[in-house]
Amino acid sequence: MSNEGLQSVKRIFSTKAMNWVVAYASREPDRNFPRVLGFLRTLARQDEHREMLDQITGYYQNNPAIHQFINRLLTGTNPNVKRRLVYNWFVDPIVRGADRETLSAKFGVHIPSAILVDPTSACNLHCAGCWAGKYAKADSISPARLDRLFEEAKELGVYWIVLSGGEPLIYPQLFDLIEKHPEITFMAYTNGTLIDEQMAGRMAAAGNFSPAISLEGWREGTDARRGKGVFDRVMRSMDLLRERGVIFGVSITITRHNVMEVTGDDFIDFLVEKGATYGWTFHYVPIGRNPDVNLMVTPEQRAYLAERIPYIRTHKPIQIGDFWNDGEITRGCIAGGREYFHINAAGEVEPCAFVHFAVDNINQKSLREVLASPLFEAYQKRQPFHGNYLRPCPIIDVPQALREIVAESGAHPTHAGAETVLAGTVACHLDERAAAWGKVADAVWQEKHAARKAGGM
């Protein structure tokens, strides 16, 4: 059989398996979901997939919050979204057996698992302290280049594209591109104010798109940063998404002022009630529009978050990520092309959404070429940046590493003011904060691992 014929057979099998998995698991999930995981395990070609399925099975059977979380997804999600989610995240990788390690060796570059790309820098809001607020507002990546980027990503085994901006939902051709690449799972960081009945319906129809909607906490905090009336508009958007069974989450910038509010039981329970199934939390980093070091969380607050976020994940039916404190899960920093990188709306290839320096431009090079960037090489040879995974970040935890990376690679700032994290008042504050957090983090790390050793873990 020709390769084309073999791929056709695989697609037919995958589609049938996907439909069976979704229909069977959604009926009596308490009984059927573990059976589905067992079936998928027999199809798994890679150890990492089998281990992942075993972990999910264990969590589902032994943790009531995660059990409730998965049942919520199975029973409350639009069937089309469920089919696409199961296909993209479970069936297709197992049947296709894509191996980025093999492809990395073949092409001689390290291939990440995701790409963060800004289709446009335009935005309908003017949020205080926006991390992207200093990019030129007229920048945009052409639909043709985005289409080619998604094709290049699939060729390298990358099937997760995260969209940001600016406001990605402003981009006129966005859903045409999303629908053209159903194999890819798209997630977008969005302010949520543009989601109306038509757009929510299109998300449900596509099935492979999930918005992560920005909030700063309750109405007062959200409107103070994002504009009067934004909180209520976001609530309406969430209602539309929940009614149509679209999987969506939240994106929360944590500052020293809202840290307790956004992690409190009342707020988390409220998010669950509104229909959010996941959340990403970002500690405020002083970059972008009018950086303010006084908004950064204190070392004591960060230590609190290191305990509180994992507690939420295991005690509430919602999954929350903490980019900086989850370093132990990710084995340190994931940026610089290790697991992801950022392409801004001017096409400049940055190691991270918060590290605004670049060497290459996606409008001038292929995806494979930019993965060989000297900037990424300088990043990856230093990762992890610290043996204590609670200190993973070269911006706020090991700032000297970022200075070395930029100097070694010859990277240039991608907007005016980006260089303030390297020298000057902001940089001095980052050095001081890194030292202060280092003392707290090392104590937390030592205590945590001493407890595990004592417990035989």
Tab-separated table of C-alpha atoms in Angstrom:
chain	number	residue	atom	x	y	z
A	1	MET	CA	0.000	0.000	0.000
A	2	SER	CA	1.269	3.470	-0.846
A	3	ASN	CA	2.063	5.940	1.918
A	4	GLU	CA	-0.906	8.051	0.815
A	5	GLY	CA	-3.178	5.012	1.038
A	6	LEU	CA	-1.805	4.105	4.449
A	7	GLN	CA	-2.449	7.624	5.719
A	8	SER	CA	-5.998	7.456	4.356
A	9	VAL	CA	-6.639	4.201	6.224
A	10	LYS	CA	-5.213	5.729	9.400
A	11	ARG	CA	-7.473	8.759	9.054
A	12	ILE	CA	-10.560	6.572	8.604
A	13	PHE	CA	-9.581	4.443	11.574
A	14	SER	CA	-8.816	7.536	13.662
A	15	THR	CA	-12.179	9.095	12.852
A	16	LYS	CA	-14.081	5.936	13.745
A	17	ALA	CA	-12.053	5.490	16.923
A	18	MET	CA	-12.634	9.119	17.841
A	19	ASN	CA	-16.409	8.842	17.400
A	20	TRP	CA	-16.511	5.623	19.395
A	21	VAL	CA	-14.337	6.985	22.198
A	22	VAL	CA	-16.420	10.136	22.619
A	23	ALA	CA	-19.804	8.425	22.469
A	24	TYR	CA	-18.824	5.562	24.762
A	25	ALA	CA	-16.976	7.659	27.363
A	26	SER	CA	-19.805	10.199	27.574
A	27	ARG	CA	-22.305	7.474	28.477
A	28	GLU	CA	-21.866	6.507	32.112
A	29	PRO	CA	-18.380	8.084	32.381
A	30	ASP	CA	-17.761	6.619	35.843
A	31	ARG	CA	-17.717	3.174	34.311
A	32	ASN	CA	-16.743	3.819	30.702
A	33	PHE	CA	-14.032	6.473	30.888
A	34	PRO	CA	-11.443	4.173	32.560
A	35	ARG	CA	-12.260	1.515	29.954
A	36	VAL	CA	-11.653	3.987	27.152
A	37	LEU	CA	-8.301	4.917	28.653
A	38	GLY	CA	-7.413	1.240	28.832
A	39	PHE	CA	-8.335	0.774	25.173
A	40	LEU	CA	-6.267	3.770	24.131
A	41	ARG	CA	-3.348	2.394	26.107
A	42	THR	CA	-3.341	-0.734	23.945
A	43	LEU	CA	-2.961	1.495	20.869
A	44	ALA	CA	-0.187	3.637	22.332
A	45	ARG	CA	3.127	3.306	20.501
A	46	GLN	CA	5.233	5.389	22.852
A	47	ASP	CA	6.012	4.987	26.537
A	48	GLU	CA	5.156	8.636	27.242
A	49	HIS	CA	1.616	8.098	25.941
A	50	ARG	CA	1.133	4.982	28.069
A	51	GLU	CA	2.457	6.797	31.134
A	52	MET	CA	0.149	9.757	30.458
A	53	LEU	CA	-2.890	7.476	30.174
A	54	ASP	CA	-1.916	5.663	33.381
A	55	GLN	CA	-1.629	8.981	35.214
A	56	ILE	CA	-5.032	10.142	33.998
A	57	THR	CA	-6.572	6.843	35.061
A	58	GLY	CA	-5.060	7.126	38.520
A	59	TYR	CA	-6.184	10.722	38.985
A	60	TYR	CA	-9.681	9.951	37.756
A	61	GLN	CA	-10.133	6.978	40.055
A	62	ASN	CA	-8.484	8.435	43.159
A	63	ASN	CA	-9.087	12.192	43.187
A	64	PRO	CA	-12.708	13.387	43.529
A	65	ALA	CA	-11.984	16.891	42.173
A	66	ILE	CA	-10.288	15.592	39.037
A	67	HIS	CA	-13.023	12.955	38.696
A	68	GLN	CA	-15.602	15.751	38.717
A	69	PHE	CA	-13.492	17.858	36.356
A	70	ILE	CA	-13.299	15.109	33.712
A	71	ASN	CA	-16.978	14.228	34.053
A	72	ARG	CA	-17.784	17.907	33.513
A	73	LEU	CA	-15.836	17.851	30.258
A	74	LEU	CA	-17.490	14.632	29.108
A	75	THR	CA	-21.063	15.651	29.863
A	76	GLY	CA	-21.059	19.431	29.367
A	77	THR	CA	-19.040	19.851	26.189
A	78	ASN	CA	-20.420	20.248	22.686
A	79	PRO	CA	-20.116	16.848	20.917
A	80	ASN	CA	-18.180	18.400	18.038
A	81	VAL	CA	-15.715	20.033	20.433
A	82	LYS	CA	-15.372	16.752	22.323
A	83	ARG	CA	-14.662	14.784	19.155
A	84	ARG	CA	-12.041	17.231	17.997
A	85	LEU	CA	-10.437	17.457	21.440
A	86	VAL	CA	-10.235	13.681	21.817
A	87	TYR	CA	-8.910	13.299	18.277
A	88	ASN	CA	-6.237	15.988	18.567
A	89	TRP	CA	-5.055	15.193	22.079
A	90	PHE	CA	-5.463	11.419	22.309
A	91	VAL	CA	-6.407	9.376	19.262
A	92	ASP	CA	-4.345	11.138	16.594
A	93	PRO	CA	-1.027	11.233	18.524
A	94	ILE	CA	-1.417	7.572	19.480
A	95	VAL	CA	-2.340	6.330	15.997
A	96	ARG	CA	-0.071	8.737	14.137
A	97	GLY	CA	2.755	8.072	16.543
A	98	ALA	CA	4.440	11.392	15.819
A	99	ASP	CA	7.794	11.556	17.541
A	100	ARG	CA	9.286	15.029	17.789
A	101	GLU	CA	12.521	13.558	19.130
A	102	THR	CA	12.960	11.549	15.928
A	103	LEU	CA	12.106	14.577	13.804
A	104	SER	CA	14.494	16.719	15.845
A	105	ALA	CA	17.301	14.290	15.116
A	106	LYS	CA	16.344	14.145	11.444
A	107	PHE	CA	16.336	17.899	10.949
A	108	GLY	CA	19.084	18.778	13.413
A	109	VAL	CA	16.988	21.206	15.481
A	110	HIS	CA	15.153	20.915	18.767
A	111	ILE	CA	11.397	20.924	18.112
A	112	PRO	CA	9.121	22.396	20.795
A	113	SER	CA	5.633	21.140	21.598
A	114	ALA	CA	3.876	24.482	21.008
A	115	ILE	CA	4.216	27.835	19.272
A	116	LEU	CA	2.833	31.126	20.587
A	117	VAL	CA	2.070	33.526	17.742
A	118	ASP	CA	0.479	36.977	17.536
A	119	PRO	CA	-1.545	37.317	14.311
A	120	THR	CA	-1.924	41.043	14.987
A	121	SER	CA	-0.781	43.634	17.512
A	122	ALA	CA	-4.064	45.551	17.206
A	123	CYS	CA	-6.354	45.541	20.230
A	124	ASN	CA	-9.722	47.021	21.127
A	125	LEU	CA	-8.668	47.689	24.743
A	126	HIS	CA	-5.856	49.705	26.342
A	127	CYS	CA	-5.060	47.743	29.495
A	128	ALA	CA	-2.756	49.255	32.087
A	129	GLY	CA	0.641	47.555	32.177
A	130	CYS	CA	-0.008	45.332	29.136
A	131	TRP	CA	2.998	43.089	28.482
A	132	ALA	CA	2.537	43.673	24.714
A	133	GLY	CA	1.680	47.343	25.035
A	134	LYS	CA	4.902	48.671	23.457
A	135	TYR	CA	4.733	46.708	20.211
A	136	ALA	CA	3.802	48.739	17.126
A	137	LYS	CA	0.000	48.670	16.760
A	138	ALA	CA	-0.027	48.320	12.970
A	139	ASP	CA	1.873	45.017	12.875
A	140	SER	CA	0.212	41.933	11.441
A	141	ILE	CA	1.317	38.586	10.007
A	142	SER	CA	-0.217	37.865	6.616
A	143	PRO	CA	-2.791	35.062	6.342
A	144	ALA	CA	-0.562	33.347	3.777
A	145	ARG	CA	2.420	33.310	6.153
A	146	LEU	CA	0.294	32.051	9.043
A	147	ASP	CA	-1.112	29.312	6.839
A	148	ARG	CA	2.407	28.274	5.837
A	149	LEU	CA	3.577	28.451	9.451
A	150	PHE	CA	0.840	26.035	10.499
A	151	GLU	CA	1.798	23.666	7.682
A	152	GLU	CA	5.453	23.871	8.695
A	153	ALA	CA	4.478	23.181	12.294
A	154	LYS	CA	2.581	20.023	11.346
A	155	GLU	CA	5.535	18.807	9.290
A	156	LEU	CA	7.648	19.035	12.437
A	157	GLY	CA	5.063	17.319	14.649
A	158	VAL	CA	3.823	20.502	16.360
A	159	TYR	CA	0.055	20.372	16.751
A	160	TRP	CA	-0.547	22.990	19.433
A	161	ILE	CA	-0.692	26.658	18.407
A	162	VAL	CA	-1.359	29.358	20.999
A	163	LEU	CA	-2.553	32.752	19.777
A	164	SER	CA	-2.036	36.079	21.457
A	165	GLY	CA	-1.599	39.713	20.506
A	166	GLY	CA	-2.868	42.359	20.540
A	167	GLU	CA	-6.303	40.837	20.466
A	168	PRO	CA	-6.248	37.720	18.246
A	169	LEU	CA	-10.028	37.672	17.747
A	170	ILE	CA	-9.724	40.949	15.808
A	171	TYR	CA	-7.808	39.140	13.050
A	172	PRO	CA	-10.310	38.856	10.146
A	173	GLN	CA	-9.104	35.530	8.722
A	174	LEU	CA	-8.550	33.807	12.068
A	175	PHE	CA	-11.346	31.256	11.959
A	176	ASP	CA	-10.811	30.533	8.273
A	177	LEU	CA	-7.278	29.444	9.182
A	178	ILE	CA	-8.406	27.515	12.248
A	179	GLU	CA	-10.965	25.596	10.197
A	180	LYS	CA	-8.368	24.905	7.491
A	181	HIS	CA	-6.120	23.140	10.018
A	182	PRO	CA	-8.446	20.879	12.034
A	183	GLU	CA	-5.530	18.670	13.132
A	184	ILE	CA	-4.115	21.539	15.186
A	185	THR	CA	-5.472	22.499	18.588
A	186	PHE	CA	-5.633	26.289	18.887
A	187	MET	CA	-5.865	28.224	22.121
A	188	ALA	CA	-6.071	32.022	22.284
A	189	TYR	CA	-5.338	34.490	25.036
A	190	THR	CA	-8.155	36.985	24.534
A	191	ASN	CA	-9.814	39.820	26.410
A	192	GLY	CA	-13.112	38.081	25.578
A	193	THR	CA	-15.055	41.229	24.736
A	194	LEU	CA	-15.534	40.360	21.050
A	195	ILE	CA	-17.208	36.988	21.621
A	196	ASP	CA	-20.819	37.259	20.477
A	197	GLU	CA	-23.405	34.627	19.489
A	198	GLN	CA	-21.975	34.206	15.990
A	199	MET	CA	-18.374	33.872	17.125
A	200	ALA	CA	-19.244	31.452	19.934
A	201	GLY	CA	-21.164	29.358	17.411
A	202	ARG	CA	-18.200	29.319	15.059
A	203	MET	CA	-15.934	28.151	17.872
A	204	ALA	CA	-18.300	25.285	18.595
A	205	ALA	CA	-18.485	24.384	14.903
A	206	ALA	CA	-14.699	24.380	14.500
A	207	GLY	CA	-14.180	22.284	17.615
A	208	ASN	CA	-10.402	22.809	17.727
A	209	PHE	CA	-10.334	26.248	19.336
A	210	SER	CA	-10.411	27.275	22.996
A	211	PRO	CA	-10.283	30.859	24.328
A	212	ALA	CA	-8.481	31.715	27.569
A	213	ILE	CA	-10.190	34.904	28.711
A	214	SER	CA	-8.317	37.531	30.699
A	215	LEU	CA	-9.534	38.515	34.168
A	216	GLU	CA	-7.893	40.407	37.014
A	217	GLY	CA	-10.343	39.161	39.649
A	218	TRP	CA	-13.800	40.518	40.378
A	219	ARG	CA	-15.461	43.449	38.576
A	220	GLU	CA	-13.595	46.231	40.381
A	221	GLY	CA	-10.128	44.863	39.680
A	222	THR	CA	-10.862	43.790	36.112
A	223	ASP	CA	-12.462	47.087	35.116
A	224	ALA	CA	-9.726	49.107	36.843
A	225	ARG	CA	-7.107	47.569	34.554
A	226	ARG	CA	-9.132	46.825	31.423
A	227	GLY	CA	-11.825	49.499	31.274
A	228	LYS	CA	-15.291	50.112	32.649
A	229	GLY	CA	-17.809	47.444	31.709
A	230	VAL	CA	-15.240	44.852	30.603
A	231	PHE	CA	-16.041	42.436	33.439
A	232	ASP	CA	-19.731	42.329	32.519
A	233	ARG	CA	-18.929	41.837	28.834
A	234	VAL	CA	-16.635	38.947	29.727
A	235	MET	CA	-19.348	37.359	31.871
A	236	ARG	CA	-21.710	37.493	28.895
A	237	SER	CA	-19.058	35.882	26.679
A	238	MET	CA	-18.568	33.071	29.184
A	239	ASP	CA	-22.304	32.447	29.263
A	240	LEU	CA	-22.395	32.179	25.460
A	241	LEU	CA	-19.490	29.735	25.431
A	242	ARG	CA	-20.925	27.588	28.220
A	243	GLU	CA	-24.329	27.451	26.523
A	244	ARG	CA	-22.698	26.156	23.322
A	245	GLY	CA	-20.436	23.683	25.078
A	246	VAL	CA	-17.178	25.360	24.074
A	247	ILE	CA	-14.231	24.520	26.312
A	248	PHE	CA	-12.738	27.750	27.623
A	249	GLY	CA	-10.454	28.960	30.375
A	250	VAL	CA	-9.159	32.106	32.006
A	251	SER	CA	-5.876	33.983	31.970
A	252	ILE	CA	-4.978	35.860	35.134
A	253	THR	CA	-2.118	38.270	35.754
A	254	ILE	CA	-1.267	37.998	39.437
A	255	THR	CA	0.029	41.116	41.152
A	256	ARG	CA	0.779	41.867	44.774
A	257	HIS	CA	-2.663	43.497	44.966
A	258	ASN	CA	-4.905	40.681	43.671
A	259	VAL	CA	-3.020	37.539	44.711
A	260	MET	CA	-5.445	36.556	47.473
A	261	GLU	CA	-8.546	37.552	45.522
A	262	VAL	CA	-7.876	35.475	42.404
A	263	THR	CA	-6.837	32.376	44.347
A	264	GLY	CA	-9.602	32.500	46.954
A	265	ASP	CA	-12.256	29.785	47.146
A	266	ASP	CA	-15.057	32.193	46.245
A	267	PHE	CA	-13.413	33.305	43.008
A	268	ILE	CA	-12.315	29.824	41.946
A	269	ASP	CA	-15.772	28.393	42.660
A	270	PHE	CA	-17.260	31.262	40.657
A	271	LEU	CA	-15.060	30.400	37.645
A	272	VAL	CA	-16.182	26.772	37.836
A	273	GLU	CA	-19.826	27.857	38.001
A	274	LYS	CA	-19.358	30.088	34.924
A	275	GLY	CA	-18.017	27.089	33.012
A	276	ALA	CA	-14.256	27.692	32.931
A	277	THR	CA	-12.340	24.409	32.845
A	278	TYR	CA	-8.764	25.668	33.039
A	279	GLY	CA	-6.736	28.736	33.881
A	280	TRP	CA	-3.254	30.144	33.320
A	281	THR	CA	-1.762	32.413	35.956
A	282	PHE	CA	1.117	34.769	35.213
A	283	HIS	CA	3.063	36.625	37.867
A	284	TYR	CA	3.335	40.241	36.788
A	285	VAL	CA	6.624	40.923	34.965
A	286	PRO	CA	7.695	44.573	34.506
A	287	ILE	CA	7.823	44.729	30.713
A	288	GLY	CA	5.610	46.309	28.058
A	289	ARG	CA	3.509	49.395	28.696
A	290	ASN	CA	4.649	51.470	31.706
A	291	PRO	CA	6.393	48.674	33.623
A	292	ASP	CA	5.892	48.955	37.382
A	293	VAL	CA	8.108	46.840	39.621
A	294	ASN	CA	5.792	47.568	42.545
A	295	LEU	CA	3.156	45.313	40.983
A	296	MET	CA	5.370	42.225	41.247
A	297	VAL	CA	4.356	39.648	43.832
A	298	THR	CA	6.476	39.571	46.970
A	299	PRO	CA	8.612	36.521	47.816
A	300	GLU	CA	6.137	35.640	50.568
A	301	GLN	CA	3.211	35.836	48.159
A	302	ARG	CA	5.035	33.684	45.637
A	303	ALA	CA	5.687	31.066	48.306
A	304	TYR	CA	1.964	31.115	49.090
A	305	LEU	CA	1.163	30.576	45.394
A	306	ALA	CA	3.575	27.637	45.257
A	307	GLU	CA	1.290	25.878	47.740
A	308	ARG	CA	-2.083	27.325	46.819
A	309	ILE	CA	-2.176	26.609	43.073
A	310	PRO	CA	-1.368	22.876	43.440
A	311	TYR	CA	-4.022	22.726	46.162
A	312	ILE	CA	-6.609	24.195	43.784
A	313	ARG	CA	-5.689	21.649	41.094
A	314	THR	CA	-6.327	18.746	43.440
A	315	HIS	CA	-9.331	20.129	45.342
A	316	LYS	CA	-11.359	22.020	42.712
A	317	PRO	CA	-12.813	20.762	39.394
A	318	ILE	CA	-10.634	23.138	37.374
A	319	GLN	CA	-7.011	22.944	36.276
A	320	ILE	CA	-4.874	26.021	37.009
A	321	GLY	CA	-1.289	26.486	35.829
A	322	ASP	CA	1.351	28.684	37.457
A	323	PHE	CA	4.049	29.383	34.867
A	324	TRP	CA	6.772	30.309	37.332
A	325	ASN	CA	6.048	28.048	40.288
A	326	ASP	CA	5.284	24.966	38.184
A	327	GLY	CA	8.938	24.640	37.214
A	328	GLU	CA	9.184	21.279	38.932
A	329	ILE	CA	6.523	19.884	36.613
A	330	THR	CA	8.229	21.285	33.512
A	331	ARG	CA	11.808	20.757	34.732
A	332	GLY	CA	12.540	24.463	34.589
A	333	CYS	CA	11.967	27.145	31.975
A	334	ILE	CA	10.068	25.959	28.894
A	335	ALA	CA	10.900	28.969	26.672
A	336	GLY	CA	13.626	29.521	24.090
A	337	GLY	CA	12.291	26.785	21.827
A	338	ARG	CA	12.607	24.076	24.465
A	339	GLU	CA	8.835	23.586	24.690
A	340	TYR	CA	7.611	26.837	23.150
A	341	PHE	CA	8.640	30.206	21.734
A	342	HIS	CA	6.922	33.419	20.685
A	343	ILE	CA	6.413	35.047	17.287
A	344	ASN	CA	5.194	38.620	17.603
A	345	ALA	CA	2.978	40.356	15.068
A	346	ALA	CA	6.013	41.821	13.273
A	347	GLY	CA	7.211	38.258	12.696
A	348	GLU	CA	10.138	38.580	15.088
A	349	VAL	CA	10.988	35.329	16.843
A	350	GLU	CA	11.344	35.781	20.596
A	351	PRO	CA	12.242	33.081	23.138
A	352	CYS	CA	9.278	33.954	25.395
A	353	ALA	CA	6.227	36.182	25.520
A	354	PHE	CA	8.021	38.186	28.213
A	355	VAL	CA	11.523	38.243	26.689
A	356	HIS	CA	11.334	40.840	23.952
A	357	PHE	CA	14.541	40.161	22.066
A	358	ALA	CA	15.024	38.509	18.693
A	359	VAL	CA	17.557	37.462	16.078
A	360	ASP	CA	15.298	36.032	13.366
A	361	ASN	CA	12.042	36.947	11.635
A	362	ILE	CA	9.512	34.351	10.469
A	363	ASN	CA	8.746	36.483	7.401
A	364	GLN	CA	12.299	35.937	6.208
A	365	LYS	CA	12.994	32.350	7.277
A	366	SER	CA	11.258	29.011	7.563
A	367	LEU	CA	10.151	27.555	10.876
A	368	ARG	CA	12.941	24.994	10.721
A	369	GLU	CA	15.507	27.752	10.171
A	370	VAL	CA	14.357	29.888	13.095
A	371	LEU	CA	14.473	26.860	15.398
A	372	ALA	CA	18.233	26.833	14.722
A	373	SER	CA	18.494	30.407	16.015
A	374	PRO	CA	21.631	31.318	18.006
A	375	LEU	CA	19.247	32.887	20.513
A	376	PHE	CA	17.553	29.543	21.108
A	377	GLU	CA	20.923	27.791	21.228
A	378	ALA	CA	22.108	30.196	23.918
A	379	TYR	CA	18.887	29.593	25.847
A	380	GLN	CA	18.813	25.826	25.629
A	381	LYS	CA	22.411	25.219	26.617
A	382	ARG	CA	21.725	27.029	29.912
A	383	GLN	CA	18.441	25.313	30.731
A	384	PRO	CA	17.504	24.685	33.442
A	385	PHE	CA	18.728	28.028	34.656
A	386	HIS	CA	18.794	26.856	38.267
A	387	GLY	CA	18.811	23.506	40.039
A	388	ASN	CA	15.941	24.731	42.182
A	389	TYR	CA	12.965	24.504	39.835
A	390	LEU	CA	11.180	27.138	41.908
A	391	ARG	CA	13.738	29.526	40.365
A	392	PRO	CA	13.262	28.719	36.653
A	393	CYS	CA	13.047	32.110	34.935
A	394	PRO	CA	15.941	34.067	33.373
A	395	ILE	CA	13.971	37.305	33.738
A	396	ILE	CA	12.889	37.326	37.380
A	397	ASP	CA	14.874	34.459	38.946
A	398	VAL	CA	18.286	34.353	37.221
A	399	PRO	CA	18.490	37.744	35.444
A	400	GLN	CA	22.210	37.455	34.801
A	401	ALA	CA	21.481	34.504	32.504
A	402	LEU	CA	19.308	36.682	30.257
A	403	ARG	CA	22.040	39.296	29.984
A	404	GLU	CA	24.487	36.599	28.918
A	405	ILE	CA	22.048	35.113	26.401
A	406	VAL	CA	21.345	38.445	24.707
A	407	ALA	CA	25.029	39.358	24.544
A	408	GLU	CA	26.095	35.931	23.263
A	409	SER	CA	23.419	35.695	20.559
A	410	GLY	CA	23.524	39.334	19.456
A	411	ALA	CA	19.753	39.598	19.896
A	412	HIS	CA	18.129	43.009	19.518
A	413	PRO	CA	15.201	44.432	21.503
A	414	THR	CA	11.914	44.136	19.643
A	415	HIS	CA	10.518	47.430	20.904
A	416	ALA	CA	11.689	50.521	22.706
A	417	GLY	CA	12.169	49.866	26.399
A	418	ALA	CA	12.621	46.092	26.155
A	419	GLU	CA	16.256	46.524	27.200
A	420	THR	CA	15.264	47.854	30.643
A	421	VAL	CA	15.241	44.296	32.007
A	422	LEU	CA	18.983	44.126	31.269
A	423	ALA	CA	20.229	47.387	32.758
A	424	GLY	CA	18.995	50.362	34.750
A	425	THR	CA	16.428	50.758	37.508
A	426	VAL	CA	14.150	47.880	36.470
A	427	ALA	CA	17.103	45.519	36.072
A	428	CYS	CA	18.451	46.445	39.513
A	429	HIS	CA	15.065	45.717	41.040
A	430	LEU	CA	14.942	42.343	39.270
A	431	ASP	CA	18.359	41.462	40.702
A	432	GLU	CA	17.198	42.382	44.201
A	433	ARG	CA	13.923	40.495	43.830
A	434	ALA	CA	15.688	37.419	42.452
A	435	ALA	CA	18.041	37.363	45.445
A	436	ALA	CA	15.178	37.796	47.910
A	437	TRP	CA	13.069	35.098	46.273
A	438	GLY	CA	16.116	32.824	46.057
A	439	LYS	CA	16.422	32.698	49.834
A	440	VAL	CA	12.738	31.893	50.274
A	441	ALA	CA	12.618	29.463	47.343
A	442	ASP	CA	15.666	27.502	48.513
A	443	ALA	CA	14.121	27.063	51.943
A	444	VAL	CA	10.815	25.923	50.423
A	445	TRP	CA	12.611	23.575	48.028
A	446	GLN	CA	14.734	22.039	50.761
A	447	GLU	CA	11.750	21.555	53.039
A	448	LYS	CA	9.639	20.017	50.275
A	449	HIS	CA	12.274	17.519	49.236
A	450	ALA	CA	13.194	16.665	52.797
A	451	ALA	CA	9.544	15.817	53.431
A	452	ARG	CA	9.420	13.664	50.291
A	453	LYS	CA	12.585	11.835	51.268
A	454	ALA	CA	11.191	11.178	54.726
A	455	GLY	CA	7.986	9.884	53.181
A	456	GLY	CA	9.856	7.592	50.810
A	457	MET	CA	8.703	9.462	47.724
